[in-house]
Amino acid sequence: MPIPRRFLRQAAVTCAALWVGTASAQNFADVKPSPQQTHWQDLEFGVIVHFGTNTFLDREWGDGTASPKVFDPDRVDPGQWASAARAAGARYLVLVAKHHDGFALWPTDESDYSVKASPWMHGKGDLVRMTEQAVRKQDMEFGIYLSPWDRHEPKYADAKTYDKFYIAQLNELVQHYGPLAEWWLDGAGSAGHVYDFKKYVEELRTYQPNTMIFADVSLFGYGDIRWVGQEDGHIRGENWNTIDRHGELRWRPVEVDTPLHKLQWFWHPDSDKTLKSVDELVEIWENSVGLGGQLMLGIAPNRHGLLPEADVARLKAFGAALQARYGADKDLARHHTSTDANVAAALDGDRDTFWSAPDDSHQATLEVDLAQPVTIDHALTMEWLNAGQQVQKYAIEAWTNGGWTTVARAEAIGHMKIDRFAPVTTSKVRLHILSSVGAARIREFQLFDVGR
């Protein structure tokens, strides 16, 4: 999927969110996530699959004129896609059920431009069904991307007629493929076209009330999660979950999208030359998930319907590298001296427990006694967000030469924050909450010696 020009400015910010948080709050910290949002944020890492006529024509952008007969994979295996994604650490998978060319990967009743007109499985296949089932077998969650822009469908020329067409396709997908973790709205190519997004979302919510809607911030009233603004996999600056658009505050966590292959969302014959390295992928993860966002990594089956062997190997190596750096057995804070139950709740690896600062406090410290000197160079902190994002400034401090030395200092913690700093050898470390709106609550405080 090339860099999109996401979302029209049409009346988006004037529409109230359907089910999120406290819209009228006067302070950022007063805005709270919905249970659906906190569940989604805990998924942290997903993949998005691009596969269609573009795959067979060496294209990123289809123009809607390709014959359905070009779509003819001979070994399509969504189980392989899901297994490879799981090995990387992904917890959900979004399938591009229809890209901008309009070719549908399920046998839609609304158009003949779909898999039912292809030679694949003699026109009897349903790739959405196959993928959904494969994903759930891997204990992952499933989502769908349905492009609003359709370069094939003649009805697109008439906005109201096309709205009915899009809603009919949406209904096929939201009613027949189980609970959906995410619904992707991508407004690429839509300049000048007016969509009835309000009606789209009403239909979606009728059948999928817990689905997270991905949208650009210009569709502020409809999206539950937001785009970071580019596709290189990086969050830049402090990451606050609450954003302000025209005086309205909403909880809108970030999803960062980037492909496994450099600048390529669909498979291409030169894919062996564009594959990102393990080091690049780890760096992307640290600058997306490690900065409190969600990583959506693009993967692309080839003309056989399989991920290339190099892609499968790279995803597995990526997952192994993350475990080698941040696996539970690498957390040096687990080996702490006996402490009270409150502090222990932030050191136990259980995200359902958390340390609480004193009631009504705006400063506090969470101290870890490691019993013996250890070398650390990374800290991972997670804030309990059910009551909103409270921490506004903090420091990581290590006990050296008889006093506390600041090794890292920042503002937002949010869902997760990985701080990197020069190696320091110490027997005590503390998280120093320098400023918080309300009492800080920390789900996890972990320490690592990554060695670079």
GROMACS .gro file of C-alpha atoms in nm:
model
  452
    1MET     CA    1   0.000   0.000   0.000
    2PRO     CA    2   0.173   0.320  -0.112
    3ILE     CA    3   0.173   0.628   0.105
    4PRO     CA    4  -0.195   0.722   0.125
    5ARG     CA    5  -0.356   1.061   0.120
    6ARG     CA    6  -0.582   0.965   0.404
    7PHE     CA    7  -0.919   1.099   0.461
    8LEU     CA    8  -1.126   1.379   0.342
    9ARG     CA    9  -1.188   1.676   0.564
   10GLN     CA   10  -1.561   1.643   0.518
   11ALA     CA   11  -1.742   1.730   0.840
   12ALA     CA   12  -1.528   1.484   1.029
   13VAL     CA   13  -1.453   1.685   1.338
   14THR     CA   14  -1.812   1.792   1.387
   15CYS     CA   15  -1.933   1.442   1.461
   16ALA     CA   16  -1.927   1.305   1.813
   17ALA     CA   17  -1.755   0.976   1.889
   18LEU     CA   18  -2.004   0.696   1.930
   19TRP     CA   19  -1.869   0.525   2.239
   20VAL     CA   20  -1.536   0.664   2.355
   21GLY     CA   21  -1.447   0.831   2.680
   22THR     CA   22  -1.543   1.169   2.817
   23ALA     CA   23  -1.568   1.409   2.525
   24SER     CA   24  -1.637   1.715   2.738
   25ALA     CA   25  -1.342   1.675   2.976
   26GLN     CA   26  -1.140   1.993   3.033
   27ASN     CA   27  -0.809   1.822   3.110
   28PHE     CA   28  -0.621   1.571   2.897
   29ALA     CA   29  -0.580   1.339   3.196
   30ASP     CA   30  -0.958   1.335   3.251
   31VAL     CA   31  -1.014   1.160   2.916
   32LYS     CA   32  -1.028   0.786   2.966
   33PRO     CA   33  -1.015   0.497   2.720
   34SER     CA   34  -1.300   0.259   2.657
   35PRO     CA   35  -1.253  -0.106   2.759
   36GLN     CA   36  -1.230  -0.190   2.389
   37GLN     CA   37  -0.942   0.052   2.346
   38THR     CA   38  -0.741  -0.079   2.640
   39HIS     CA   39  -0.794  -0.434   2.513
   40TRP     CA   40  -0.672  -0.333   2.167
   41GLN     CA   41  -0.371  -0.148   2.307
   42ASP     CA   42  -0.265  -0.464   2.490
   43LEU     CA   43  -0.245  -0.644   2.154
   44GLU     CA   44   0.049  -0.413   2.067
   45PHE     CA   45   0.162  -0.574   1.741
   46GLY     CA   46  -0.033  -0.686   1.433
   47VAL     CA   47   0.019  -0.757   1.065
   48ILE     CA   48  -0.175  -0.647   0.759
   49VAL     CA   49  -0.189  -0.874   0.452
   50HIS     CA   50  -0.193  -0.734   0.097
   51PHE     CA   51  -0.280  -0.995  -0.168
   52GLY     CA   52  -0.483  -0.958  -0.487
   53THR     CA   53  -0.463  -0.885  -0.858
   54ASN     CA   54  -0.174  -0.644  -0.791
   55THR     CA   55   0.030  -0.943  -0.675
   56PHE     CA   56   0.007  -1.100  -1.021
   57LEU     CA   57   0.069  -0.778  -1.214
   58ASP     CA   58   0.372  -0.641  -1.023
   59ARG     CA   59   0.174  -0.337  -0.903
   60GLU     CA   60   0.119  -0.140  -0.588
   61TRP     CA   61  -0.183   0.050  -0.722
   62GLY     CA   62  -0.442  -0.128  -0.932
   63ASP     CA   63  -0.667   0.077  -1.160
   64GLY     CA   64  -0.966  -0.157  -1.153
   65THR     CA   65  -0.921  -0.284  -1.510
   66ALA     CA   66  -0.734  -0.607  -1.435
   67SER     CA   67  -0.919  -0.923  -1.529
   68PRO     CA   68  -1.028  -1.137  -1.233
   69LYS     CA   69  -0.872  -1.426  -1.422
   70VAL     CA   70  -0.522  -1.307  -1.331
   71PHE     CA   71  -0.591  -1.404  -0.970
   72ASP     CA   72  -0.496  -1.770  -0.964
   73PRO     CA   73  -0.269  -1.875  -0.674
   74ASP     CA   74  -0.194  -2.246  -0.675
   75ARG     CA   75  -0.092  -2.301  -0.310
   76VAL     CA   76  -0.265  -2.030  -0.110
   77ASP     CA   77  -0.215  -2.095   0.261
   78PRO     CA   78  -0.339  -1.837   0.514
   79GLY     CA   79  -0.231  -2.078   0.786
   80GLN     CA   80   0.128  -2.013   0.683
   81TRP     CA   81   0.072  -1.636   0.697
   82ALA     CA   82  -0.079  -1.653   1.044
   83SER     CA   83   0.186  -1.890   1.176
   84ALA     CA   84   0.467  -1.669   1.048
   85ALA     CA   85   0.304  -1.360   1.198
   86ARG     CA   86   0.262  -1.536   1.532
   87ALA     CA   87   0.629  -1.634   1.531
   88ALA     CA   88   0.717  -1.266   1.500
   89GLY     CA   89   0.504  -1.189   1.805
   90ALA     CA   90   0.197  -1.047   1.629
   91ARG     CA   91  -0.133  -1.084   1.814
   92TYR     CA   92  -0.374  -0.982   1.538
   93LEU     CA   93  -0.398  -0.991   1.160
   94VAL     CA   94  -0.587  -0.754   0.930
   95LEU     CA   95  -0.669  -0.877   0.579
   96VAL     CA   96  -0.707  -0.633   0.291
   97ALA     CA   97  -1.037  -0.779   0.172
   98LYS     CA   98  -1.067  -0.516  -0.103
   99HIS     CA   99  -0.795  -0.275  -0.208
  100HIS     CA  100  -0.845   0.034  -0.423
  101ASP     CA  101  -0.875  -0.170  -0.745
  102GLY     CA  102  -1.210  -0.301  -0.620
  103PHE     CA  103  -1.126  -0.674  -0.647
  104ALA     CA  104  -1.292  -0.855  -0.355
  105LEU     CA  105  -1.131  -1.156  -0.186
  106TRP     CA  106  -1.468  -1.294  -0.082
  107PRO     CA  107  -1.762  -1.392  -0.309
  108THR     CA  108  -1.954  -1.069  -0.263
  109ASP     CA  109  -2.311  -1.057  -0.390
  110GLU     CA  110  -2.265  -0.689  -0.478
  111SER     CA  111  -2.023  -0.729  -0.767
  112ASP     CA  112  -1.886  -0.983  -1.014
  113TYR     CA  113  -1.540  -0.838  -0.960
  114SER     CA  114  -1.425  -1.087  -0.699
  115VAL     CA  115  -1.275  -1.430  -0.640
  116LYS     CA  116  -1.594  -1.590  -0.772
  117ALA     CA  117  -1.497  -1.467  -1.122
  118SER     CA  118  -1.141  -1.598  -1.090
  119PRO     CA  119  -1.007  -1.945  -1.177
  120TRP     CA  120  -0.887  -1.989  -0.819
  121MET     CA  121  -1.078  -2.281  -0.665
  122HIS     CA  122  -1.303  -2.270  -0.973
  123GLY     CA  123  -1.464  -1.953  -0.844
  124LYS     CA  124  -1.579  -2.122  -0.521
  125GLY     CA  125  -1.313  -1.983  -0.288
  126ASP     CA  126  -1.349  -1.736  -0.002
  127LEU     CA  127  -1.014  -1.602   0.107
  128VAL     CA  128  -1.163  -1.393   0.387
  129ARG     CA  129  -1.315  -1.706   0.540
  130MET     CA  130  -0.995  -1.907   0.500
  131THR     CA  131  -0.786  -1.631   0.656
  132GLU     CA  132  -1.024  -1.570   0.944
  133GLN     CA  133  -1.025  -1.937   1.036
  134ALA     CA  134  -0.646  -1.966   1.009
  135VAL     CA  135  -0.593  -1.660   1.226
  136ARG     CA  136  -0.820  -1.785   1.502
  137LYS     CA  137  -0.640  -2.122   1.504
  138GLN     CA  138  -0.327  -1.929   1.597
  139ASP     CA  139  -0.514  -1.767   1.889
  140MET     CA  140  -0.486  -1.430   1.717
  141GLU     CA  141  -0.754  -1.169   1.654
  142PHE     CA  142  -0.884  -1.087   1.307
  143GLY     CA  143  -0.955  -0.759   1.132
  144ILE     CA  144  -1.058  -0.634   0.788
  145TYR     CA  145  -0.957  -0.354   0.551
  146LEU     CA  146  -1.226  -0.251   0.302
  147SER     CA  147  -1.113   0.038   0.085
  148PRO     CA  148  -1.374   0.312   0.042
  149TRP     CA  149  -1.212   0.408  -0.289
  150ASP     CA  150  -1.313   0.161  -0.561
  151ARG     CA  151  -1.158   0.217  -0.903
  152HIS     CA  152  -1.359  -0.061  -1.068
  153GLU     CA  153  -1.715  -0.016  -0.945
  154PRO     CA  154  -1.927   0.204  -1.181
  155LYS     CA  155  -2.149   0.308  -0.890
  156TYR     CA  156  -1.855   0.503  -0.746
  157ALA     CA  157  -1.942   0.791  -0.980
  158ASP     CA  158  -2.265   0.852  -0.786
  159ALA     CA  159  -2.186   0.911  -0.418
  160LYS     CA  160  -2.525   0.809  -0.273
  161THR     CA  161  -2.554   0.499  -0.489
  162TYR     CA  162  -2.201   0.400  -0.397
  163ASP     CA  163  -2.272   0.450  -0.026
  164LYS     CA  164  -2.538   0.179  -0.052
  165PHE     CA  165  -2.293  -0.045  -0.236
  166TYR     CA  166  -2.017   0.004   0.023
  167ILE     CA  167  -2.257  -0.052   0.314
  168ALA     CA  168  -2.382  -0.372   0.152
  169GLN     CA  169  -2.026  -0.503   0.120
  170LEU     CA  170  -1.950  -0.391   0.474
  171ASN     CA  171  -2.251  -0.581   0.600
  172GLU     CA  172  -2.138  -0.900   0.429
  173LEU     CA  173  -1.806  -0.876   0.608
  174VAL     CA  174  -1.918  -0.765   0.954
  175GLN     CA  175  -2.198  -1.021   0.978
  176HIS     CA  176  -2.032  -1.338   0.853
  177TYR     CA  177  -1.671  -1.353   0.971
  178GLY     CA  178  -1.691  -1.343   1.349
  179PRO     CA  179  -1.579  -1.070   1.588
  180LEU     CA  180  -1.338  -0.822   1.435
  181ALA     CA  181  -1.056  -0.659   1.629
  182GLU     CA  182  -1.010  -0.376   1.382
  183TRP     CA  183  -1.172  -0.216   1.078
  184TRP     CA  184  -0.938  -0.017   0.855
  185LEU     CA  185  -1.072   0.296   0.682
  186ASP     CA  186  -0.817   0.411   0.426
  187GLY     CA  187  -0.912   0.722   0.232
  188ALA     CA  188  -0.638   0.701  -0.031
  189GLY     CA  189  -0.748   0.844  -0.365
  190SER     CA  190  -1.072   0.983  -0.227
  191ALA     CA  191  -1.018   1.354  -0.283
  192GLY     CA  192  -1.340   1.509  -0.410
  193HIS     CA  193  -1.563   1.216  -0.316
  194VAL     CA  194  -1.810   1.255  -0.029
  195TYR     CA  195  -1.882   0.940   0.172
  196ASP     CA  196  -2.156   0.884   0.428
  197PHE     CA  197  -1.911   0.780   0.697
  198LYS     CA  198  -2.173   0.832   0.965
  199LYS     CA  199  -2.391   0.563   0.810
  200TYR     CA  200  -2.091   0.334   0.752
  201VAL     CA  201  -2.002   0.347   1.121
  202GLU     CA  202  -2.364   0.302   1.233
  203GLU     CA  203  -2.383  -0.020   1.031
  204LEU     CA  204  -2.048  -0.140   1.158
  205ARG     CA  205  -2.138  -0.073   1.521
  206THR     CA  206  -2.469  -0.258   1.487
  207TYR     CA  207  -2.289  -0.588   1.430
  208GLN     CA  208  -1.939  -0.520   1.562
  209PRO     CA  209  -1.970  -0.294   1.869
  210ASN     CA  210  -1.623  -0.385   1.996
  211THR     CA  211  -1.432  -0.331   1.672
  212MET     CA  212  -1.167  -0.060   1.671
  213ILE     CA  213  -1.193   0.174   1.372
  214PHE     CA  214  -0.862   0.289   1.229
  215ALA     CA  215  -0.883   0.632   1.069
  216ASP     CA  216  -0.680   0.944   1.012
  217VAL     CA  217  -0.731   1.226   1.259
  218SER     CA  218  -0.936   1.417   1.002
  219LEU     CA  219  -1.212   1.161   1.062
  220PHE     CA  220  -1.182   1.253   1.426
  221GLY     CA  221  -1.535   1.171   1.532
  222TYR     CA  222  -1.536   0.822   1.381
  223GLY     CA  223  -1.199   0.664   1.447
  224ASP     CA  224  -1.104   0.492   1.771
  225ILE     CA  225  -0.737   0.480   1.680
  226ARG     CA  226  -0.528   0.714   1.471
  227TRP     CA  227  -0.255   0.710   1.209
  228VAL     CA  228   0.086   0.838   1.316
  229GLY     CA  229   0.125   1.040   0.996
  230GLN     CA  230   0.379   0.845   0.790
  231GLU     CA  231   0.469   0.485   0.706
  232ASP     CA  232   0.824   0.435   0.827
  233GLY     CA  233   0.724   0.268   1.153
  234HIS     CA  234   0.830   0.546   1.389
  235ILE     CA  235   0.658   0.759   1.649
  236ARG     CA  236   0.837   1.088   1.695
  237GLY     CA  237   0.830   1.292   2.012
  238GLU     CA  238   0.626   1.225   2.322
  239ASN     CA  239   0.324   1.003   2.262
  240TRP     CA  240   0.004   1.116   2.434
  241ASN     CA  241  -0.309   0.906   2.388
  242THR     CA  242  -0.541   1.204   2.422
  243ILE     CA  243  -0.538   1.451   2.135
  244ASP     CA  244  -0.715   1.781   2.078
  245ARG     CA  245  -0.889   1.865   1.754
  246HIS     CA  246  -1.074   2.199   1.740
  247GLY     CA  247  -1.123   2.201   2.116
  248GLU     CA  248  -1.248   1.843   2.140
  249LEU     CA  249  -1.048   1.592   2.342
  250ARG     CA  250  -1.057   1.223   2.251
  251TRP     CA  251  -0.864   0.913   2.350
  252ARG     CA  252  -0.704   0.815   2.019
  253PRO     CA  253  -0.406   0.578   2.055
  254VAL     CA  254  -0.163   0.554   1.764
  255GLU     CA  255  -0.118   0.272   1.516
  256VAL     CA  256   0.205   0.283   1.318
  257ASP     CA  257   0.201   0.106   0.981
  258THR     CA  258   0.502   0.001   0.777
  259PRO     CA  259   0.571  -0.287   0.535
  260LEU     CA  260   0.813  -0.574   0.591
  261HIS     CA  261   0.963  -0.480   0.253
  262LYS     CA  262   1.095  -0.131   0.189
  263LEU     CA  263   0.824   0.074   0.015
  264GLN     CA  264   0.636  -0.239  -0.094
  265TRP     CA  265   0.302  -0.349   0.049
  266PHE     CA  266   0.231  -0.606  -0.224
  267TRP     CA  267   0.470  -0.882  -0.332
  268HIS     CA  268   0.702  -0.803  -0.621
  269PRO     CA  269   0.956  -1.020  -0.807
  270ASP     CA  270   1.245  -0.828  -0.648
  271SER     CA  271   1.121  -0.893  -0.293
  272ASP     CA  272   1.448  -1.056  -0.190
  273LYS     CA  273   1.619  -0.718  -0.238
  274THR     CA  274   1.373  -0.510  -0.034
  275LEU     CA  275   1.334  -0.716   0.284
  276LYS     CA  276   1.408  -0.518   0.600
  277SER     CA  277   1.679  -0.656   0.827
  278VAL     CA  278   1.617  -0.791   1.177
  279ASP     CA  279   1.798  -0.489   1.322
  280GLU     CA  280   1.573  -0.255   1.125
  281LEU     CA  281   1.261  -0.437   1.243
  282VAL     CA  282   1.371  -0.432   1.609
  283GLU     CA  283   1.444  -0.061   1.579
  284ILE     CA  284   1.097  -0.008   1.430
  285TRP     CA  285   0.936  -0.206   1.715
  286GLU     CA  286   1.124  -0.005   1.976
  287ASN     CA  287   1.009   0.320   1.814
  288SER     CA  288   0.645   0.216   1.783
  289VAL     CA  289   0.541  -0.037   2.049
  290GLY     CA  290   0.830   0.084   2.263
  291LEU     CA  291   0.688   0.436   2.250
  292GLY     CA  292   0.337   0.339   2.348
  293GLY     CA  293   0.193   0.283   2.002
  294GLN     CA  294   0.073  -0.012   1.801
  295LEU     CA  295   0.284  -0.165   1.522
  296MET     CA  296   0.104  -0.278   1.206
  297LEU     CA  297   0.358  -0.460   0.987
  298GLY     CA  298   0.268  -0.527   0.624
  299ILE     CA  299   0.324  -0.879   0.490
  300ALA     CA  300   0.257  -0.994   0.133
  301PRO     CA  301   0.206  -1.345  -0.012
  302ASN     CA  302   0.355  -1.419  -0.353
  303ARG     CA  303   0.179  -1.551  -0.665
  304HIS     CA  304   0.158  -1.898  -0.513
  305GLY     CA  305  -0.035  -1.753  -0.219
  306LEU     CA  306   0.255  -1.814   0.018
  307LEU     CA  307   0.486  -1.583   0.205
  308PRO     CA  308   0.832  -1.622   0.054
  309GLU     CA  309   1.063  -1.842   0.260
  310ALA     CA  310   1.290  -1.543   0.323
  311ASP     CA  311   0.996  -1.350   0.471
  312VAL     CA  312   0.897  -1.639   0.697
  313ALA     CA  313   1.256  -1.673   0.819
  314ARG     CA  314   1.286  -1.299   0.875
  315LEU     CA  315   0.964  -1.284   1.078
  316LYS     CA  316   1.081  -1.575   1.294
  317ALA     CA  317   1.421  -1.413   1.348
  318PHE     CA  318   1.250  -1.084   1.435
  319GLY     CA  319   1.038  -1.253   1.701
  320ALA     CA  320   1.343  -1.431   1.841
  321ALA     CA  321   1.537  -1.103   1.855
  322LEU     CA  322   1.258  -0.937   2.052
  323GLN     CA  323   1.255  -1.226   2.299
  324ALA     CA  324   1.633  -1.212   2.331
  325ARG     CA  325   1.609  -0.845   2.426
  326TYR     CA  326   1.280  -0.815   2.613
  327GLY     CA  327   1.171  -1.168   2.706
  328ALA     CA  328   1.046  -1.226   3.060
  329ASP     CA  329   1.362  -1.418   3.146
  330LYS     CA  330   1.573  -1.115   3.051
  331ASP     CA  331   1.405  -0.879   3.297
  332LEU     CA  332   1.663  -0.806   3.569
  333ALA     CA  333   1.405  -0.637   3.791
  334ARG     CA  334   1.245  -0.975   3.855
  335HIS     CA  335   1.545  -1.060   4.075
  336HIS     CA  336   1.474  -0.802   4.341
  337THR     CA  337   1.494  -0.825   4.718
  338SER     CA  338   1.179  -0.872   4.920
  339THR     CA  339   0.949  -0.573   4.899
  340ASP     CA  340   0.596  -0.474   4.984
  341ALA     CA  341   0.298  -0.594   4.780
  342ASN     CA  342   0.248  -0.255   4.618
  343VAL     CA  343   0.596  -0.237   4.465
  344ALA     CA  344   0.593  -0.609   4.384
  345ALA     CA  345   0.285  -0.554   4.167
  346ALA     CA  346   0.496  -0.356   3.919
  347LEU     CA  347   0.774  -0.615   3.911
  348ASP     CA  348   0.580  -0.940   3.876
  349GLY     CA  349   0.530  -0.953   3.498
  350ASP     CA  350   0.153  -0.956   3.547
  351ARG     CA  351  -0.015  -0.675   3.354
  352ASP     CA  352  -0.331  -0.713   3.559
  353THR     CA  353  -0.154  -0.583   3.870
  354PHE     CA  354  -0.005  -0.239   3.924
  355TRP     CA  355   0.182  -0.022   4.170
  356SER     CA  356  -0.006   0.283   4.293
  357ALA     CA  357   0.145   0.609   4.409
  358PRO     CA  358  -0.012   0.755   4.725
  359ASP     CA  359  -0.362   0.891   4.678
  360ASP     CA  360  -0.376   1.250   4.551
  361SER     CA  361   0.001   1.257   4.500
  362HIS     CA  362   0.167   1.434   4.208
  363GLN     CA  363   0.519   1.302   4.274
  364ALA     CA  364   0.632   0.958   4.386
  365THR     CA  365   0.910   0.701   4.354
  366LEU     CA  366   0.900   0.331   4.279
  367GLU     CA  367   1.230   0.183   4.401
  368VAL     CA  368   1.380  -0.157   4.315
  369ASP     CA  369   1.660  -0.312   4.522
  370LEU     CA  370   1.843  -0.559   4.297
  371ALA     CA  371   2.043  -0.711   4.589
  372GLN     CA  372   2.367  -0.707   4.391
  373PRO     CA  373   2.524  -0.488   4.124
  374VAL     CA  374   2.396  -0.544   3.771
  375THR     CA  375   2.452  -0.359   3.445
  376ILE     CA  376   2.147  -0.213   3.271
  377ASP     CA  377   2.097  -0.002   2.960
  378HIS     CA  378   1.720  -0.023   2.895
  379ALA     CA  379   1.411   0.029   3.109
  380LEU     CA  380   1.055  -0.066   3.012
  381THR     CA  381   0.769   0.105   3.191
  382MET     CA  382   0.395   0.058   3.146
  383GLU     CA  383   0.128   0.287   3.284
  384TRP     CA  384  -0.214   0.160   3.396
  385LEU     CA  385  -0.436   0.367   3.167
  386ASN     CA  386  -0.790   0.277   3.270
  387ALA     CA  387  -0.811   0.600   3.467
  388GLY     CA  388  -0.639   0.802   3.195
  389GLN     CA  389  -0.277   0.893   3.119
  390GLN     CA  390  -0.156   1.054   3.440
  391VAL     CA  391   0.224   1.079   3.424
  392GLN     CA  392   0.351   1.404   3.273
  393LYS     CA  393   0.719   1.387   3.359
  394TYR     CA  394   0.944   1.117   3.501
  395ALA     CA  395   1.305   1.004   3.538
  396ILE     CA  396   1.486   0.671   3.561
  397GLU     CA  397   1.752   0.694   3.832
  398ALA     CA  398   2.032   0.455   3.931
  399TRP     CA  399   2.219   0.444   4.262
  400THR     CA  400   2.585   0.521   4.189
  401ASN     CA  401   2.867   0.656   4.406
  402GLY     CA  402   2.640   0.692   4.706
  403GLY     CA  403   2.365   0.890   4.533
  404TRP     CA  404   2.093   0.885   4.269
  405THR     CA  405   2.202   0.950   3.910
  406THR     CA  406   1.947   1.027   3.638
  407VAL     CA  407   2.002   0.797   3.339
  408ALA     CA  408   1.685   0.884   3.146
  409ARG     CA  409   1.426   1.157   3.164
  410ALA     CA  410   1.111   1.212   2.959
  411GLU     CA  411   0.744   1.310   2.973
  412ALA     CA  412   0.489   1.054   2.852
  413ILE     CA  413   0.486   0.691   2.962
  414GLY     CA  414   0.146   0.575   2.836
  415HIS     CA  415   0.087   0.215   2.737
  416MET     CA  416   0.460   0.139   2.718
  417LYS     CA  417   0.781   0.336   2.722
  418ILE     CA  418   1.125   0.193   2.653
  419ASP     CA  419   1.407   0.418   2.765
  420ARG     CA  420   1.758   0.358   2.632
  421PHE     CA  421   2.064   0.496   2.807
  422ALA     CA  422   2.437   0.444   2.850
  423PRO     CA  423   2.518   0.124   3.044
  424VAL     CA  424   2.525   0.175   3.417
  425THR     CA  425   2.616  -0.074   3.692
  426THR     CA  426   2.399  -0.040   4.000
  427SER     CA  427   2.226  -0.232   4.277
  428LYS     CA  428   1.925  -0.002   4.305
  429VAL     CA  429   1.705   0.167   4.044
  430ARG     CA  430   1.400   0.383   4.082
  431LEU     CA  431   1.126   0.525   3.867
  432HIS     CA  432   1.086   0.883   3.983
  433ILE     CA  433   0.748   1.033   3.895
  434LEU     CA  434   0.835   1.401   3.879
  435SER     CA  435   0.488   1.523   3.782
  436SER     CA  436   0.151   1.354   3.745
  437VAL     CA  437  -0.201   1.489   3.722
  438GLY     CA  438  -0.334   1.229   3.962
  439ALA     CA  439  -0.182   0.935   4.144
  440ALA     CA  440   0.043   0.744   3.904
  441ARG     CA  441  -0.022   0.374   3.850
  442ILE     CA  442   0.247   0.154   3.695
  443ARG     CA  443   0.168  -0.192   3.557
  444GLU     CA  444   0.527  -0.291   3.482
  445PHE     CA  445   0.875  -0.163   3.556
  446GLN     CA  446   1.139  -0.380   3.391
  447LEU     CA  447   1.516  -0.350   3.347
  448PHE     CA  448   1.738  -0.499   3.078
  449ASP     CA  449   2.099  -0.530   2.972
  450VAL     CA  450   2.058  -0.531   2.595
  451GLY     CA  451   2.422  -0.459   2.530
  452ARG     CA  452   2.402  -0.201   2.257
   0.00000   0.00000   0.00000
